[in-house]
Coordinates of C-alpha atoms in Angstrom, one line a residue:
M1 CA -126.3 56.0 -2.1
Q2 CA -129.4 54.8 -0.5
G3 CA -132.2 52.6 -1.9
G4 CA -131.4 49.7 -4.3
G5 CA -133.1 51.3 -7.1
D6 CA -130.5 54.4 -7.0
E7 CA -127.3 52.1 -7.4
P8 CA -125.8 51.3 -10.7
R9 CA -125.9 47.9 -11.8
G10 CA -123.1 45.6 -10.6
T11 CA -122.6 47.7 -7.6
R12 CA -122.3 46.2 -4.2
R13 CA -122.0 47.5 -1.0
E14 CA -122.1 44.9 1.6
L15 CA -119.3 44.8 4.2
G16 CA -116.4 42.8 3.1
K17 CA -117.9 42.5 -0.4
G18 CA -117.2 44.6 -3.4
T19 CA -116.4 44.7 -7.2
R20 CA -115.0 41.5 -8.7
V21 CA -111.6 42.0 -9.6
G22 CA -112.1 40.3 -13.0
A23 CA -109.4 42.7 -14.8
R24 CA -106.5 45.0 -13.2
V25 CA -108.1 47.5 -11.2
P26 CA -106.5 50.8 -12.5
R27 CA -104.5 52.9 -10.2
G28 CA -106.1 56.2 -9.2
V29 CA -109.6 55.2 -9.7
R30 CA -111.9 54.6 -6.8
G31 CA -115.8 54.9 -6.1
D32 CA -115.2 57.1 -3.1
G33 CA -113.9 60.1 -5.0
L34 CA -110.5 60.3 -3.3
G35 CA -108.5 58.0 -5.9
S36 CA -106.5 55.0 -4.9
P37 CA -104.4 55.0 -1.6
L38 CA -101.7 54.1 -3.9
S39 CA -99.6 56.8 -5.8
P40 CA -101.5 58.5 -8.5
S41 CA -102.0 57.6 -12.1
P42 CA -104.3 58.9 -14.7
P43 CA -108.0 57.3 -14.8
R44 CA -107.3 55.8 -18.3
C45 CA -110.1 53.2 -17.9
L46 CA -112.7 55.9 -17.8
L47 CA -111.7 57.3 -21.2
D48 CA -112.7 54.1 -23.1
G49 CA -115.2 55.0 -25.9
A50 CA -114.7 58.8 -25.3
T51 CA -111.3 59.8 -26.7
F52 CA -111.0 63.2 -27.9
V53 CA -110.2 63.5 -31.7
L54 CA -107.7 65.4 -33.4
A55 CA -108.3 69.0 -34.9
G56 CA -109.7 68.6 -38.0
G57 CA -111.4 65.2 -37.5
S58 CA -115.0 64.3 -36.7
P59 CA -117.2 62.3 -34.3
P60 CA -117.5 58.5 -35.3
A61 CA -120.7 58.3 -37.4
C62 CA -121.8 55.4 -35.1
W63 CA -122.5 57.6 -32.4
E64 CA -125.9 58.9 -32.1
E65 CA -126.2 62.9 -32.1
G66 CA -125.0 64.2 -28.7
A67 CA -123.6 61.1 -27.5
G68 CA -120.0 62.3 -28.3
L69 CA -120.7 65.7 -26.5
R70 CA -122.1 63.8 -23.2
R71 CA -118.9 61.4 -23.2
K72 CA -116.4 64.4 -23.7
R73 CA -118.2 66.1 -21.0
A74 CA -117.8 63.1 -18.7
V75 CA -114.0 62.6 -19.5
L76 CA -113.8 66.4 -18.6
A77 CA -115.5 66.0 -15.4
V78 CA -113.2 63.0 -14.5
L79 CA -110.0 65.0 -15.3
L80 CA -111.1 68.1 -13.5
H81 CA -112.0 66.0 -10.4
F82 CA -108.5 64.0 -10.7
L83 CA -106.7 67.2 -10.7
E84 CA -108.6 68.8 -7.9
T85 CA -107.7 65.8 -5.8
Y86 CA -104.3 65.2 -6.4
K87 CA -103.0 68.7 -7.4
G88 CA -99.3 69.2 -5.9
L89 CA -98.9 65.3 -5.7
L90 CA -98.9 65.0 -9.7
Q91 CA -95.5 67.3 -9.7
E92 CA -94.0 64.3 -8.2
E93 CA -95.2 61.8 -10.9
E94 CA -93.6 62.9 -14.2
S95 CA -95.4 59.8 -15.9
A96 CA -98.7 60.9 -14.6
G97 CA -98.3 64.6 -15.6
K98 CA -97.2 63.7 -19.2
V99 CA -100.4 61.9 -19.6
I100 CA -102.4 64.5 -18.2
K101 CA -100.8 67.2 -20.4
E102 CA -101.2 65.1 -23.6
L103 CA -105.0 64.9 -22.9
Y104 CA -105.1 68.4 -22.1
L105 CA -103.6 69.4 -25.6
L106 CA -105.9 67.0 -27.5
I107 CA -108.9 68.8 -25.4
M108 CA -107.9 72.1 -26.5
K109 CA -107.6 71.1 -30.1
D110 CA -111.2 69.5 -29.9
T111 CA -112.6 73.0 -28.5
A112 CA -113.7 74.1 -32.0
L113 CA -115.8 71.0 -32.9
Y114 CA -117.8 71.3 -29.3
H115 CA -118.2 74.9 -28.2
E116 CA -120.7 73.9 -25.4
L117 CA -117.5 72.6 -23.5
E118 CA -115.7 76.0 -23.4
D119 CA -116.7 76.6 -19.8
D120 CA -115.3 73.1 -18.7
I121 CA -112.2 73.6 -20.9
L122 CA -111.5 77.0 -19.0
K123 CA -111.6 75.4 -15.7
L124 CA -109.2 72.7 -17.0
H125 CA -106.9 75.4 -18.5
Q126 CA -106.9 77.1 -14.9
L127 CA -106.2 73.8 -13.1
V128 CA -103.4 72.9 -15.3
E129 CA -101.9 76.3 -15.2
T130 CA -102.3 76.0 -11.2
V131 CA -100.7 72.7 -10.9
E132 CA -98.0 73.4 -13.2
L133 CA -97.5 69.9 -14.4
K134 CA -94.0 68.8 -15.2
V135 CA -92.9 67.0 -18.5
A136 CA -89.7 65.4 -18.7
D137 CA -88.6 66.7 -22.0
E138 CA -89.4 70.4 -20.8
T139 CA -86.6 72.8 -19.9
P140 CA -85.7 72.0 -16.3
P141 CA -86.9 74.5 -13.9
P142 CA -84.9 77.1 -12.1
S143 CA -82.8 76.0 -9.0
K144 CA -85.0 75.4 -6.2
Q145 CA -85.1 77.4 -2.9
V146 CA -83.7 75.3 0.3
K147 CA -86.6 75.1 2.6
P148 CA -85.9 74.8 6.3
L149 CA -87.6 72.4 8.5
F150 CA -89.3 74.1 11.8
R151 CA -87.0 72.4 14.2
H152 CA -83.7 73.8 12.3
F153 CA -84.7 77.4 12.2
R154 CA -82.1 79.6 13.6
R155 CA -82.5 82.8 11.8
I156 CA -85.8 84.9 12.6
D157 CA -86.3 85.9 9.1
S158 CA -87.0 82.0 8.0
C159 CA -89.3 81.4 10.9
L160 CA -91.5 84.4 10.3
Q161 CA -92.0 83.0 6.7
T162 CA -95.6 81.5 6.0
R163 CA -95.3 77.7 5.9
V164 CA -95.6 76.0 2.5
A165 CA -96.1 72.4 1.7
F166 CA -93.0 70.1 1.4
R167 CA -92.5 67.4 -1.2
G168 CA -90.1 64.8 -1.6
S169 CA -88.1 66.5 -4.3
D170 CA -87.6 69.7 -2.0
E171 CA -84.2 70.5 -0.8
I172 CA -83.1 71.2 2.7
F173 CA -79.8 72.0 4.6
C174 CA -79.0 69.5 7.3
R175 CA -76.2 68.9 9.9
V176 CA -74.7 65.5 10.1
Y177 CA -72.5 65.3 13.2
M178 CA -69.4 63.3 14.3
P179 CA -68.4 61.3 17.1
D180 CA -66.4 64.3 18.5
H181 CA -69.7 66.7 17.9
S182 CA -68.0 68.3 14.7
Y183 CA -70.4 68.5 12.0
V184 CA -70.9 68.9 8.0
T185 CA -73.8 70.6 6.6
I186 CA -75.1 68.9 3.7
R187 CA -77.7 70.1 1.0
S188 CA -80.0 67.2 0.4
R189 CA -83.5 66.1 -1.1
L190 CA -86.2 65.8 1.8
S191 CA -86.9 62.3 0.3
A192 CA -83.1 61.3 0.1
S193 CA -82.1 57.8 1.1
V194 CA -79.7 57.1 4.1
Q195 CA -77.3 56.0 1.2
D196 CA -77.6 59.3 -0.6
I197 CA -77.0 61.3 2.9
L198 CA -73.8 59.1 3.5
A199 CA -72.6 59.8 -0.1
S200 CA -73.0 63.7 0.7
V201 CA -71.0 63.1 4.1
T202 CA -68.5 61.2 2.8
E203 CA -67.9 63.8 -0.1
K204 CA -67.6 66.4 2.2
L205 CA -65.2 64.5 4.4
Q206 CA -63.3 63.9 1.3
Y207 CA -63.2 60.0 2.0
S208 CA -61.7 58.0 -0.7
E209 CA -63.8 55.4 -2.5
E210 CA -61.6 52.7 -1.4
Q211 CA -61.9 53.5 2.2
G212 CA -65.8 53.6 1.8
A213 CA -65.7 50.2 0.4
R214 CA -63.8 48.6 3.7
E215 CA -65.2 47.7 6.9
D216 CA -64.8 51.2 8.3
A217 CA -67.3 52.6 5.9
L218 CA -69.5 55.2 7.5
V219 CA -73.1 54.3 9.0
L220 CA -75.9 57.0 9.7
V221 CA -77.0 57.0 13.2
T222 CA -79.8 58.9 15.0
V223 CA -79.1 59.7 18.7
A224 CA -81.7 61.1 20.9
S225 CA -81.2 63.6 23.8
S226 CA -81.9 60.5 26.2
G227 CA -79.0 58.7 24.7
E228 CA -80.8 56.2 22.6
K229 CA -79.3 55.3 19.2
A230 CA -80.2 53.5 16.3
V231 CA -78.4 52.6 13.1
L232 CA -80.4 53.4 9.9
Q233 CA -80.5 51.1 7.1
P234 CA -79.0 52.3 3.6
S235 CA -82.4 52.0 1.9
E236 CA -84.4 53.9 4.4
E237 CA -85.7 57.4 3.2
C238 CA -87.2 60.6 4.5
V239 CA -85.2 60.3 7.6
F240 CA -85.3 63.9 8.4
T241 CA -89.1 64.3 9.0
T242 CA -89.1 61.4 11.3
L243 CA -86.1 62.5 13.8
G244 CA -87.0 63.2 17.6
I245 CA -87.6 66.7 18.6
N246 CA -83.8 67.0 19.9
S247 CA -82.6 64.1 18.0
H248 CA -79.6 64.5 15.5
L249 CA -78.0 62.4 12.7
F250 CA -74.5 61.0 13.2
A251 CA -72.3 59.7 10.8
C252 CA -69.7 57.2 12.1
T253 CA -67.8 53.8 11.5
R254 CA -69.4 50.9 13.3
D255 CA -66.6 50.6 15.9
A256 CA -67.3 54.1 17.0
F257 CA -70.9 53.4 17.5
D258 CA -70.7 52.7 21.1
S259 CA -68.9 56.0 21.9
L260 CA -71.9 58.3 20.5
V261 CA -73.2 60.7 23.1
P262 CA -75.9 63.0 22.8
L263 CA -75.2 66.8 22.1
P264 CA -75.2 68.9 25.0
E265 CA -78.6 70.5 25.8
E266 CA -79.3 73.3 23.4
I267 CA -81.0 75.4 26.2
P268 CA -79.4 76.6 29.4
V269 CA -80.8 75.0 32.4
V270 CA -80.6 78.1 34.4
P271 CA -82.8 80.3 36.1
G272 CA -84.4 83.3 34.3
D273 CA -87.4 84.8 32.5
T274 CA -88.0 83.4 29.2
E275 CA -90.3 85.2 26.6
I276 CA -93.6 83.3 27.8
H277 CA -93.2 85.4 31.0
R278 CA -93.4 88.7 29.2
V279 CA -96.2 87.9 26.9
E280 CA -99.8 87.9 27.4
P281 CA -101.5 84.6 27.2
E282 CA -103.8 85.7 24.2
D283 CA -100.9 86.8 21.9
I284 CA -99.1 83.3 22.5
A285 CA -102.5 81.2 22.0
N286 CA -103.3 83.2 18.7
H287 CA -99.6 82.6 17.3
L288 CA -99.8 79.1 18.0
T289 CA -103.1 78.8 16.3
A290 CA -101.8 80.7 13.3
F291 CA -98.8 78.4 13.1
H292 CA -100.6 75.1 13.4
W293 CA -103.0 76.3 10.8
E294 CA -100.5 76.8 8.3
L295 CA -99.0 73.4 9.2
F296 CA -102.3 71.6 9.1
R297 CA -103.2 73.6 5.7
C298 CA -99.9 71.8 4.3
I299 CA -101.1 68.5 4.7
H300 CA -102.6 66.9 1.5
E301 CA -105.7 64.7 2.3
L302 CA -103.8 61.6 1.0
E303 CA -101.2 61.9 3.3
F304 CA -103.3 60.4 6.2
V305 CA -104.2 57.6 3.8
D306 CA -100.5 56.9 3.0
Y307 CA -99.6 57.2 6.4
V308 CA -102.0 54.3 7.5
F309 CA -101.9 52.2 4.5
H310 CA -98.0 52.3 3.7
G311 CA -96.6 53.1 7.3
E312 CA -92.7 53.2 7.0
R313 CA -92.9 52.8 3.1
G314 CA -95.2 55.9 3.0
R315 CA -92.8 58.4 4.4
R316 CA -92.2 59.9 1.0
E317 CA -95.7 61.2 0.6
T318 CA -96.1 62.2 4.5
A319 CA -93.6 64.9 5.2
N320 CA -96.1 67.4 6.2
L321 CA -98.1 65.2 8.3
E322 CA -95.1 64.0 10.1
L323 CA -94.1 67.5 10.8
L324 CA -97.2 68.2 12.4
L325 CA -97.1 65.4 14.7
Q326 CA -93.6 66.5 15.8
R327 CA -94.9 69.8 16.3
C328 CA -97.7 68.5 18.7
S329 CA -95.1 66.6 20.7
E330 CA -93.1 69.7 20.9
V331 CA -95.6 71.9 22.2
Q332 CA -96.3 69.0 25.1
H333 CA -92.5 69.3 26.0
W334 CA -92.5 72.9 25.7
V335 CA -95.1 73.3 28.7
G336 CA -92.9 71.2 31.0
T337 CA -89.9 73.0 30.0
E338 CA -91.1 76.6 30.8
L339 CA -92.5 75.3 34.1
L340 CA -89.6 73.1 35.2
L341 CA -86.9 76.2 34.5
C342 CA -89.1 78.5 36.5
E343 CA -87.4 78.4 40.0
S344 CA -89.7 80.8 41.9
L345 CA -92.6 79.1 43.2
G346 CA -94.8 82.4 43.0
K347 CA -93.7 82.9 39.3
R348 CA -94.2 79.1 38.6
A349 CA -97.9 79.2 39.9
H350 CA -98.4 82.4 37.7
L351 CA -97.1 80.4 34.8
L352 CA -99.3 77.5 35.4
K353 CA -102.2 79.9 35.5
K354 CA -101.0 81.5 32.2
L355 CA -100.7 78.2 30.4
I356 CA -104.3 77.3 31.6
K357 CA -105.4 80.4 30.1
I358 CA -103.6 79.5 26.6
A359 CA -105.3 76.2 26.4
A360 CA -108.7 77.9 27.0
I361 CA -107.9 80.6 24.2
C362 CA -106.7 77.8 21.9
K363 CA -109.9 76.0 22.5
Q364 CA -111.8 79.2 21.8
N365 CA -109.9 79.5 18.5
Q366 CA -111.0 76.0 17.9
D367 CA -107.4 74.8 17.6
M368 CA -107.8 71.7 19.5
L369 CA -104.4 70.5 18.6
S370 CA -102.7 73.1 20.5
F371 CA -105.4 72.6 23.3
Y372 CA -104.7 69.1 23.7
A373 CA -101.0 69.5 23.5
V374 CA -101.0 72.2 26.4
V375 CA -103.2 69.9 28.4
I376 CA -101.4 66.7 27.9
G377 CA -98.0 68.8 28.7
L378 CA -99.6 69.8 32.0
N379 CA -100.5 66.0 32.7
N380 CA -96.8 65.0 32.3
A381 CA -95.7 63.3 35.5
A382 CA -92.7 65.6 36.1
I383 CA -95.5 68.5 36.3
S384 CA -98.6 66.8 38.3
R385 CA -96.2 65.9 41.0
L386 CA -95.5 69.5 41.8
R387 CA -98.1 69.6 44.8
L388 CA -96.9 73.1 46.1
T389 CA -97.3 74.8 42.7
W390 CA -100.7 73.3 42.1
E391 CA -101.8 74.2 45.5
K392 CA -101.2 78.0 44.9
L393 CA -103.3 77.9 41.8
P394 CA -106.7 80.0 42.1
G395 CA -109.8 77.6 42.7
K396 CA -111.3 78.9 39.5
F397 CA -108.3 77.6 37.5
K398 CA -108.3 74.3 39.2
N399 CA -111.7 73.7 38.2
L400 CA -111.3 74.9 34.5
F401 CA -108.4 72.6 34.1
R402 CA -110.5 69.7 35.5
K403 CA -112.9 70.3 32.9
F404 CA -110.2 70.3 30.3
E405 CA -108.8 66.9 31.6
N406 CA -112.5 65.6 31.2
L407 CA -112.5 66.9 27.7
T408 CA -109.4 65.2 26.8
D409 CA -110.4 62.1 28.5
P410 CA -110.0 58.9 26.1
C411 CA -112.7 57.1 27.9
R412 CA -115.6 55.7 25.6
N413 CA -113.4 56.4 22.6
H414 CA -113.0 60.1 23.4
K415 CA -116.6 60.6 23.5
T416 CA -116.7 64.2 25.2
Y417 CA -114.1 65.5 22.8
R418 CA -116.0 64.0 19.7
E419 CA -119.2 65.8 21.1
V420 CA -117.5 69.0 21.2
L421 CA -115.7 68.7 18.0
A422 CA -119.2 67.8 16.2
K423 CA -120.6 71.2 17.4
M424 CA -117.7 73.2 16.0
K425 CA -117.9 74.9 12.5
P426 CA -115.1 75.3 9.9
P427 CA -112.3 76.6 10.2
L428 CA -111.0 74.5 13.0
I429 CA -107.8 72.4 13.6
P430 CA -108.5 68.7 15.0
F431 CA -106.4 66.8 17.1
V432 CA -104.8 65.1 14.3
P433 CA -103.5 62.0 16.1
L434 CA -107.1 60.9 17.1
I435 CA -108.0 60.9 13.2
L436 CA -105.0 58.6 12.5
K437 CA -106.1 56.5 15.2
D438 CA -109.6 56.3 13.6
L439 CA -108.2 55.5 10.1
T440 CA -105.8 52.8 11.7
F441 CA -108.8 51.1 13.3
L442 CA -110.7 51.1 9.9
H443 CA -107.6 49.8 8.1
E444 CA -106.7 47.1 10.4
G445 CA -110.1 46.1 11.3
S446 CA -111.0 44.7 8.0
K447 CA -109.2 43.5 4.9
T448 CA -108.9 45.6 1.7
L449 CA -108.9 42.7 -0.5
L450 CA -110.7 39.3 0.3
D451 CA -111.2 36.4 -1.8
G452 CA -110.5 38.7 -5.0
L453 CA -113.0 41.1 -4.0
V454 CA -112.3 44.7 -3.1
N455 CA -114.0 45.8 0.3
V456 CA -115.5 48.9 -1.0
E457 CA -117.5 49.7 2.2
K458 CA -114.1 49.8 4.0
L459 CA -112.6 52.2 1.3
H460 CA -116.0 54.4 1.7
C461 CA -115.5 54.7 5.4
I462 CA -111.8 55.8 5.2
A463 CA -112.8 58.3 2.7
E464 CA -115.7 59.8 4.7
K465 CA -113.1 60.2 7.6
V466 CA -110.9 62.0 5.3
R467 CA -113.3 64.1 3.8
T468 CA -114.0 65.6 7.5
I469 CA -110.5 67.0 7.2
R470 CA -111.5 68.8 4.0
K471 CA -114.7 70.4 6.0
Y472 CA -112.3 71.4 8.6
R473 CA -110.3 73.5 6.2
S474 CA -113.2 74.6 4.1
R475 CA -113.3 78.1 5.4
P476 CA -109.9 80.3 5.8
L477 CA -108.8 81.2 9.5
C478 CA -109.3 84.8 10.3
L479 CA -107.0 85.9 13.2
E480 CA -106.2 89.8 13.6
L481 CA -102.3 89.5 14.4
E482 CA -100.4 92.7 14.6
A483 CA -97.1 93.3 12.9
S484 CA -95.5 95.2 15.8
P485 CA -91.9 94.3 16.6
S486 CA -93.0 93.0 19.9
Q487 CA -95.7 90.7 18.0
L488 CA -92.9 89.6 15.5
Q489 CA -90.9 88.5 18.5
T490 CA -93.6 86.5 19.9
K491 CA -94.4 84.9 16.6
A492 CA -90.6 84.0 16.3
Y493 CA -90.7 82.5 20.0
V494 CA -93.8 80.4 19.1
R495 CA -92.4 79.1 15.8
Q496 CA -89.1 78.0 17.1
L497 CA -89.7 76.6 20.6
Q498 CA -86.8 75.2 22.5
V499 CA -87.4 72.3 24.6
I500 CA -86.3 69.6 26.9
D501 CA -87.5 66.2 25.7
N502 CA -85.5 64.0 27.8
Q503 CA -88.1 62.8 30.3
N504 CA -85.3 61.8 32.8
L505 CA -83.9 65.4 32.7
L506 CA -87.4 66.9 33.4
F507 CA -88.0 64.5 36.3
E508 CA -84.6 65.7 37.6
L509 CA -85.7 69.3 37.5
S510 CA -88.8 68.6 39.1
Y511 CA -87.2 67.0 42.1
K512 CA -84.9 69.9 42.5
L513 CA -87.9 72.3 42.7
E514 CA -90.1 70.4 45.1
P515 CA -88.0 67.3 46.6
G516 CA -90.9 66.2 49.0
A517 CA -93.7 66.5 46.6
Q518 CA -95.6 63.6 45.8

C-alpha cells in the first residue's frame, strides 16, 4: 500500500507499530493474506454483520438495497481465500473444518436468494470438495495407507512412487532397536510422541505394566553413526523427521544407556563401481531435480513460518520441510561418500569431473538446492585435501568449480547467489536453508508484540518472503524423463542414496587414499 490516501482508517504501517490490541486478535486473520503464524482457525470476526440467512428467510429490512449482496460476497471472498491458503492443514483441525462446513451449508441454502453469487459459490463448492474437510461426527474414513519416509525406502516400487505431502496424522513404519541391535517394527503416527512410541514398543516386547512402572522402564534414545547419543523426553513429538541421516532409535533401560553403540555401517566400505560410475551426469542431475521438486512441492508455505516462529514446538506442522532439509544434507554426504569409496586415482578424478558436471546441470535446471548441496559436498575438508585427485582435474573444470564456489560464497549476505536467483523465472528450487535464515533474521530481529501493539511491518516482511516461495512454484516443472528400465534404476538410486555421514570415518577413508595430501 502506498500513499496515505490509499490506506484504510486506523491502519498503521510504521516499523514496530501496528494495530492496538484492544480486543483479542482472532487466530487465522492477518493483513498479509497468509493467516496467522499460529494454527488455522476460521476468520469469524470478518463475518460480523454479514451472516448468511437460512433458506426461506430474507435480508434484514435495515439494510439498504444491495448491501446484503455486497456483504455476502465479501464473506465468500474471505472464505475462499482462507481455504486456498490453508487447504490441507484444515484436515488436521477438526473444529476449524466443522465451522467451515457449517458456513458452507448455510451458503448453499442461501443460493436461491442471491443468484449473483452462483459463480463464487461454485468455486467454494470445488474448494470444499478438494480440501475434503473432516467433521468429527462423520463416518470414519477407510484405513490410511502407511507412508514410507525416503530414508527408510528399501523396496524399489516404494521409492519410485511420486512423493505426497506428509501430515501429522499419517502413519509410518519404523524400526526401534534394542541394545543388542535386534529390533521391533512398529506402526505409528508421524506426530506420535515419545511416550506413544515407547508404549508401542513395550506392547511388542510384551512388557508388563508393573515392569514399565518400575525404575527399569524403557527410554527412547537417538544414536548417531558417530556414536553420539541423546535421551528423548516423553513429551517430544515428530521425532522421526528430525533424526539424522544414519541415526536410529533405540529403546533401552537407563542402566543400558552407556552400552549403546551405533549400528554397523549400512554400506560396504569396499572398492567397486557404484551406480554413479555407470550413469550419465545428465540423467543423475535430472532425477535429482525431479525428486527435489516433488519434495519442495510438498511443503506448505506455512511450514516455513511454523519452523521459524515455533521451533521445537512447530515440528508437528513442519514434517515436509524437515525432510527436505535432511535430503539436502544427505546429498552433501553422498558426494563425499562416492568419491572416498573410489580407490583408483584415475576413476576418482573422473568422478570428480562428473560431479562438477552434475552441479552445472542442476544449476541449468534451476535446481539451486541440488547445486548447493553438491558444491558444499565437494568443499568437505575430507575431499578438498585430496591434492592428487584435484591436480588430475582438467583446467576447464577447475575454473568452472571456482565459479561455483564464488556463487555459493556467503560473503555480503550471499549477494552473488541472490543476484543469480533474481534473474531466474519459475519453476525453480531455491536453496531452502537460506530462506529459513532470512526468516529467522526477520523474526528475531524485532518483536512481534511490543507494548500491546502488533508489529504489522514485521509480519508483512515475513509474508513477502514466504510469497516468493509461491512464485517459485507458480509453474510446473517439465523434465522429459524416460521410463526405460535403466532410467528407473537410476531413479531408484537417486531416491535412496546410501551415504556415510560420520565425518571421522570420511577423514579416515581420505587419509587411506592420499596419506601425504595436505
